[in-house]
Coordinates of C-alpha atoms in Angstrom, one line a residue:
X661 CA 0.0 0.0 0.0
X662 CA 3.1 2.9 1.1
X663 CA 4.7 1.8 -2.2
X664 CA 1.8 2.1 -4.5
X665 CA 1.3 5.7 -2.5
X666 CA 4.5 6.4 -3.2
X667 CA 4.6 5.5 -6.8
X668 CA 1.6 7.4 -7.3
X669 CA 3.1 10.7 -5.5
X670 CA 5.7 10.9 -8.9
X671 CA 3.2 11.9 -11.1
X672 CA 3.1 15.5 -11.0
X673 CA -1.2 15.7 -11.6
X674 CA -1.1 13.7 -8.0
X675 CA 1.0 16.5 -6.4
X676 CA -0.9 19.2 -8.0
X677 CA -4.2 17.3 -6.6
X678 CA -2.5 17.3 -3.3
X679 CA -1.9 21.2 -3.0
X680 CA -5.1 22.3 -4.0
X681 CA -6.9 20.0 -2.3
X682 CA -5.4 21.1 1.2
X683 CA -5.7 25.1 -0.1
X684 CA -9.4 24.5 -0.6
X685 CA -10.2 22.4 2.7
X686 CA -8.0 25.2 4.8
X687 CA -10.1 28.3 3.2
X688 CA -13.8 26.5 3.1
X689 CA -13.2 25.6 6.9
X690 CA -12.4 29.0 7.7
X691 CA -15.5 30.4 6.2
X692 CA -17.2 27.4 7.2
X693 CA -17.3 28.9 11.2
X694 CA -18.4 32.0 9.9
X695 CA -21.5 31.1 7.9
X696 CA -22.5 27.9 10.1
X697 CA -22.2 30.2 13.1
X698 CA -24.5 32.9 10.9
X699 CA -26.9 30.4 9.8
X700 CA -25.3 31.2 6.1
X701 CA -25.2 27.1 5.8
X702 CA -27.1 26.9 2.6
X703 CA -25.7 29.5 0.6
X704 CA -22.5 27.6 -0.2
X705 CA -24.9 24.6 -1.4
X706 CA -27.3 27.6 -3.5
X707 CA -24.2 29.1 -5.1
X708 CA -22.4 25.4 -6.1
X709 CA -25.7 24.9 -8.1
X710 CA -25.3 28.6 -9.0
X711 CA -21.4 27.9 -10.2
X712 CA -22.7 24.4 -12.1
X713 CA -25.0 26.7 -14.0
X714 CA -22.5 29.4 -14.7
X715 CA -20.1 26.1 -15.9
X716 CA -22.8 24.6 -17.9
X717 CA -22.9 28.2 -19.5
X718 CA -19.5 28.6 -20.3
X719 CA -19.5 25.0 -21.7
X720 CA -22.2 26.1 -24.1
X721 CA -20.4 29.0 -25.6
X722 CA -17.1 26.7 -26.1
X723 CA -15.0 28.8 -23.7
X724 CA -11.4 27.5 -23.4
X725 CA -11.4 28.6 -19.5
X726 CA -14.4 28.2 -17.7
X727 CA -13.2 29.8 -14.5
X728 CA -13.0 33.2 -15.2
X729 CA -16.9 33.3 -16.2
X730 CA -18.1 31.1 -13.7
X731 CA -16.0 32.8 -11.3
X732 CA -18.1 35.6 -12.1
X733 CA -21.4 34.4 -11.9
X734 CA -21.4 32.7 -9.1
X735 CA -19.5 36.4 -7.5
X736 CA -22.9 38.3 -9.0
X737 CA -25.5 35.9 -7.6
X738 CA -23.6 35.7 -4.1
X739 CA -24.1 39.4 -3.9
X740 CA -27.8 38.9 -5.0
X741 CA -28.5 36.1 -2.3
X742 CA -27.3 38.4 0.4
X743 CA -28.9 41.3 -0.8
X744 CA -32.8 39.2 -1.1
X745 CA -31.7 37.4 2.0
X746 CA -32.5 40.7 3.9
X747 CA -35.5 41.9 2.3
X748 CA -39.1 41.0 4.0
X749 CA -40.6 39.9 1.0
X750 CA -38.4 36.8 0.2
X751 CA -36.4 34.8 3.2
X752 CA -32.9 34.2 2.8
X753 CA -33.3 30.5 2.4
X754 CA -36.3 31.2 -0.1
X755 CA -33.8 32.9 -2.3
X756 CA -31.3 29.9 -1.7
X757 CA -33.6 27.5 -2.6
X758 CA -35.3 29.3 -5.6
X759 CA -32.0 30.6 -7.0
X760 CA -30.2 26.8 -6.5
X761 CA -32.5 24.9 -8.4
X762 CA -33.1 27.3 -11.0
X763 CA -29.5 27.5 -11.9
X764 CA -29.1 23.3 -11.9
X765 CA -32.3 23.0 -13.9
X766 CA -31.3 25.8 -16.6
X767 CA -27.6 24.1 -16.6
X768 CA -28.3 20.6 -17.2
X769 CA -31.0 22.2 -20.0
X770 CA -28.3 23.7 -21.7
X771 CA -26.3 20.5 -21.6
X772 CA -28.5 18.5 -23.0
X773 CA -29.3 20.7 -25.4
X774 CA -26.2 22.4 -27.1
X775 CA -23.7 19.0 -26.2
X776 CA -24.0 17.0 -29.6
X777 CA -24.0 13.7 -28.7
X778 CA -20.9 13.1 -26.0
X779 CA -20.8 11.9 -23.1
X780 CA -23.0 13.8 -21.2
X781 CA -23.8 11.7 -18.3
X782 CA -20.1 11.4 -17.6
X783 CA -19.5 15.2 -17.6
X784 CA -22.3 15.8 -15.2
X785 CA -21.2 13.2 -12.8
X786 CA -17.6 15.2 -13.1
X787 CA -19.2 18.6 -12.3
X788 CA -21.7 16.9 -9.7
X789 CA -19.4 14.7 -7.7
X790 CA -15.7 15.7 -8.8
X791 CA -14.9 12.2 -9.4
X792 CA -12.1 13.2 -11.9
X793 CA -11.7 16.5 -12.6
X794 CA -9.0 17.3 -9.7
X795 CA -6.7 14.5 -10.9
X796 CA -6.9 16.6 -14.4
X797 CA -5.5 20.1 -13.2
X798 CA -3.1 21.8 -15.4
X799 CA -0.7 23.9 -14.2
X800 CA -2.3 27.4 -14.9
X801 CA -5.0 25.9 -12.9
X802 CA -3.3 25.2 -9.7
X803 CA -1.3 28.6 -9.7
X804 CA -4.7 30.1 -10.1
X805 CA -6.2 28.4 -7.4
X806 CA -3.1 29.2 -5.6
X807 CA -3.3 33.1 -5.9
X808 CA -7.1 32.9 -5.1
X809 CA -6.7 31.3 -1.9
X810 CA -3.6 33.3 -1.0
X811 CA -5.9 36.6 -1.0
X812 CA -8.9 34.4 0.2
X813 CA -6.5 33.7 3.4
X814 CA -5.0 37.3 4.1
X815 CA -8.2 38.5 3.6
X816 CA -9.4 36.3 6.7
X817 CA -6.5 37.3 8.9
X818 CA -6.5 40.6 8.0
X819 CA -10.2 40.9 8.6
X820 CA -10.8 38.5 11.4
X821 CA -11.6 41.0 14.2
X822 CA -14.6 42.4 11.5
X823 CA -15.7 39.4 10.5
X824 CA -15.8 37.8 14.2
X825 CA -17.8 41.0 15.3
X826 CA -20.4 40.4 12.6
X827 CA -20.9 36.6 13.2
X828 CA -22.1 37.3 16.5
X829 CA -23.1 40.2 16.6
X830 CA -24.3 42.2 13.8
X831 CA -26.3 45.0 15.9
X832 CA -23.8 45.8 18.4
X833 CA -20.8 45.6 15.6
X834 CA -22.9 48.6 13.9
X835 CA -23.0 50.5 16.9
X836 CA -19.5 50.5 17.1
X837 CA -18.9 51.9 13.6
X838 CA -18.5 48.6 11.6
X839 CA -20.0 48.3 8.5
X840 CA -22.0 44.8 8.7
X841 CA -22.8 44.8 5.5
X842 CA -20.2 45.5 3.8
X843 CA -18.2 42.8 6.0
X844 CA -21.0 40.1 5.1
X845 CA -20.5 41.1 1.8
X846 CA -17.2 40.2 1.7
X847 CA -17.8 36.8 3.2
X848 CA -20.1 36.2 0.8
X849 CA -17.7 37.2 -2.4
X850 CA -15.1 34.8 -0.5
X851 CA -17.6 32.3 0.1
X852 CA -18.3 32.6 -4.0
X853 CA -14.4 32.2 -4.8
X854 CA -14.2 28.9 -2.7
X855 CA -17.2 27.3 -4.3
X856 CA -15.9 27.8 -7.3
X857 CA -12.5 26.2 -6.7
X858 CA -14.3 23.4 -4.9
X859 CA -15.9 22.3 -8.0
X860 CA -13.3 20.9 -8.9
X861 CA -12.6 19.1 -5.8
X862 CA -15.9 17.7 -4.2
X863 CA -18.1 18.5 -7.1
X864 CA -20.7 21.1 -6.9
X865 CA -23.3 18.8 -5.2
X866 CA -21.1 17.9 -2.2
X867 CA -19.4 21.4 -2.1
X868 CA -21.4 21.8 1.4
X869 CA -20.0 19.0 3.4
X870 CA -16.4 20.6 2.7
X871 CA -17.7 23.8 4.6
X872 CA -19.6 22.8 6.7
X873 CA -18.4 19.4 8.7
X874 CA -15.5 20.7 9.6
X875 CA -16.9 23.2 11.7
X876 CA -19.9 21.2 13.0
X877 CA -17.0 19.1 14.7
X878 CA -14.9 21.5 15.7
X879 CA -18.1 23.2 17.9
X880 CA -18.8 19.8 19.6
X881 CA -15.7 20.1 21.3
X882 CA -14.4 23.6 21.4
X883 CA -16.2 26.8 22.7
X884 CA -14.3 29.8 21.7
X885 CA -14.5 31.4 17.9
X886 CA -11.0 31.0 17.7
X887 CA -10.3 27.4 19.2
X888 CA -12.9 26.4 16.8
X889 CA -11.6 28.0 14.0
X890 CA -8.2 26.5 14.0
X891 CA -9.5 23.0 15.0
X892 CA -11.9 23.3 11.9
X893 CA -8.6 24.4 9.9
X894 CA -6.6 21.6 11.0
X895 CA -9.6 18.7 11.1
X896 CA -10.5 20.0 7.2
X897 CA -6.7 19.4 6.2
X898 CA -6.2 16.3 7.5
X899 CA -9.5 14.9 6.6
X900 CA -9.1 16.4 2.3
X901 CA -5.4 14.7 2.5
X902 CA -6.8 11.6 3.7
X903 CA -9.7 11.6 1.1
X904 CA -7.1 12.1 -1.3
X905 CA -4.5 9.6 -0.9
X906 CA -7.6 6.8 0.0
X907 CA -9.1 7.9 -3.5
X908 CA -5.8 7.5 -5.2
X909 CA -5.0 4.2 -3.7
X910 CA -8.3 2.6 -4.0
X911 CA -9.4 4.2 -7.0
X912 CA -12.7 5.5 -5.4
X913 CA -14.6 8.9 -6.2
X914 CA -12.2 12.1 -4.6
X915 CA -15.4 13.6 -3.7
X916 CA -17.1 11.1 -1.8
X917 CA -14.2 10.1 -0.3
X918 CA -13.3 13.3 1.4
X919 CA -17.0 14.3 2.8
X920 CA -16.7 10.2 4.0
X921 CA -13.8 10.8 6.0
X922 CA -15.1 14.7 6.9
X923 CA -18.6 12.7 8.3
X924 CA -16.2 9.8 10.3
X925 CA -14.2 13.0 12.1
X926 CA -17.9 14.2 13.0
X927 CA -19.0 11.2 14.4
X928 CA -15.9 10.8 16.3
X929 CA -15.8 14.2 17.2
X930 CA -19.8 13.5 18.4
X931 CA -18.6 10.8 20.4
X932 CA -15.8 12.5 21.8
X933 CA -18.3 15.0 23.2
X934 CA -20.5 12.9 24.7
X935 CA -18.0 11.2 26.3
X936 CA -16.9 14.2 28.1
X937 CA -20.3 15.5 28.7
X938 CA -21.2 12.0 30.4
X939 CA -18.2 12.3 32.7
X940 CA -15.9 9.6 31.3
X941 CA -13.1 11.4 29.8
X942 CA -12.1 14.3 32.1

């Protein structure tokens, strides 16, 4: 088994799998506290069917790179979400909803339509589940996903007071002069970038589990914000490296894999919690 791993860690589409896979798991996680903690849950599942649309799109008009349009997309309707999210007339998870399916629907249309006879089925299943498509990264792709969650991470450090202040408390961060919309704006836009490179990763359908798990363990045994932060950071890196060298090895879906392995950490993480609560570990 530790030599076919090995053998498998000389081809360089492995390695590249390897480092984005770990960049994506570290960023989701750390928005993953954020929107969990902000009942935002749903609106990284809404804008993966939102970026599956946007690729579906792209695919239509023959675009050589789907990124930058999807990219964009998904950016636009992550700034609608927010915005309908906080008007009376439609709930946030109204929007979610109605916006999520709508894009899916009006992407697999396209598909079917404009895709002359290929393999269709397959290239859904791709984009769905990300069975394949991280093992087939190019190079410009992984320095792209690279720079994005380079600014993605300094633009969590750098605004981590802000953006704790609005998780918990968006009144009283107002009343102390910060702006909480703009600030849930930007989680939203870095929410957007994430989803994006995720696709290509978990697949847009299971684009939720990578944010959210991590953090739903992380709060079953840590309290603070930033205890349960960095165990949601750590816990989401080990568990997309583990998912990724199973997957390789056994030759099973990368996708599934990794939200498998993020659920086991959860239910040992669950256990580990009740454990303590019950008075046997101490």
């Amino acid at each position: 088994m530790i030599d076919r791993l090995i053998y498998y860690l000389g081809f360089p589409f492995v390695r590249y799998a390897l480092i984005v896979g770990v960049l994506i798991a570290l960023c989701s996680s750390l928005l993953g506290v954020s929107l969990v903690l902000k009942r935002f849950s749903f609106i990284g599942d809404g804008l993966s069917h939102v970026a599956f649309g946007a690729m579906a799109v792209a695919s239509v008009m023959k675009m050589t790179n789907e990124m930058p349009l999807t990219l964009l997309i998904t950016m636009v309707c992550a700034v609608l979400l927010l915005r309908t999210g906080q008007k009376a007339k439609l709930s946030g998870d109204a929007a979610v909803a109605m916006l999520s399916v709508g894009a899916l629907a009006i992407g697999y249309l396209l598909m079917n339509i404009f895709t002359p006879g290929g393999n269709l089925s397959g290239d859904v299943c791709t984009t769905l589940f990300g069975s394949t498509s991280i093992l087939t990264l190019t190079k410009g792709e992984v320095y792209l996903c690279i720079v994005l969650s380079a600014l993605v991470l300094a633009a969590f450090v750098l605004l981590y007071n802000k953006l704790f202040a609005v998780t918990f408390d968006e009144n009283f961060a107002s009343a102390t002069g910060v702006s909480a919309g703009t600030y849930n704006m930007i989680l939203a836009l870095m929410t957007a970038v994430i989803i994006v490179l995720a696709m290509n990763l978990v697949g847009s359908l299971l684009i939720s589990a990578l944010v959210i798990f991590p953090a739903l363990s992380a709060m079953r045994v840590f309290r603070s914000f930033r205890s349960v932060t960095i165990c949601s950071a750590v816990l989401s890196v080990i568990c997309a490296l583990l998912g990724l060298l199973i997957s390789i090895v056994t030759s099973t879906p990368v996708g599934s894999t990794i939200v498998a392995v993020d659920l086991a950490a959860f239910g040992l993480f669950a256990l580990w919690d009740k454990l303590k609560t019950g008075g046997f570990i101490r």
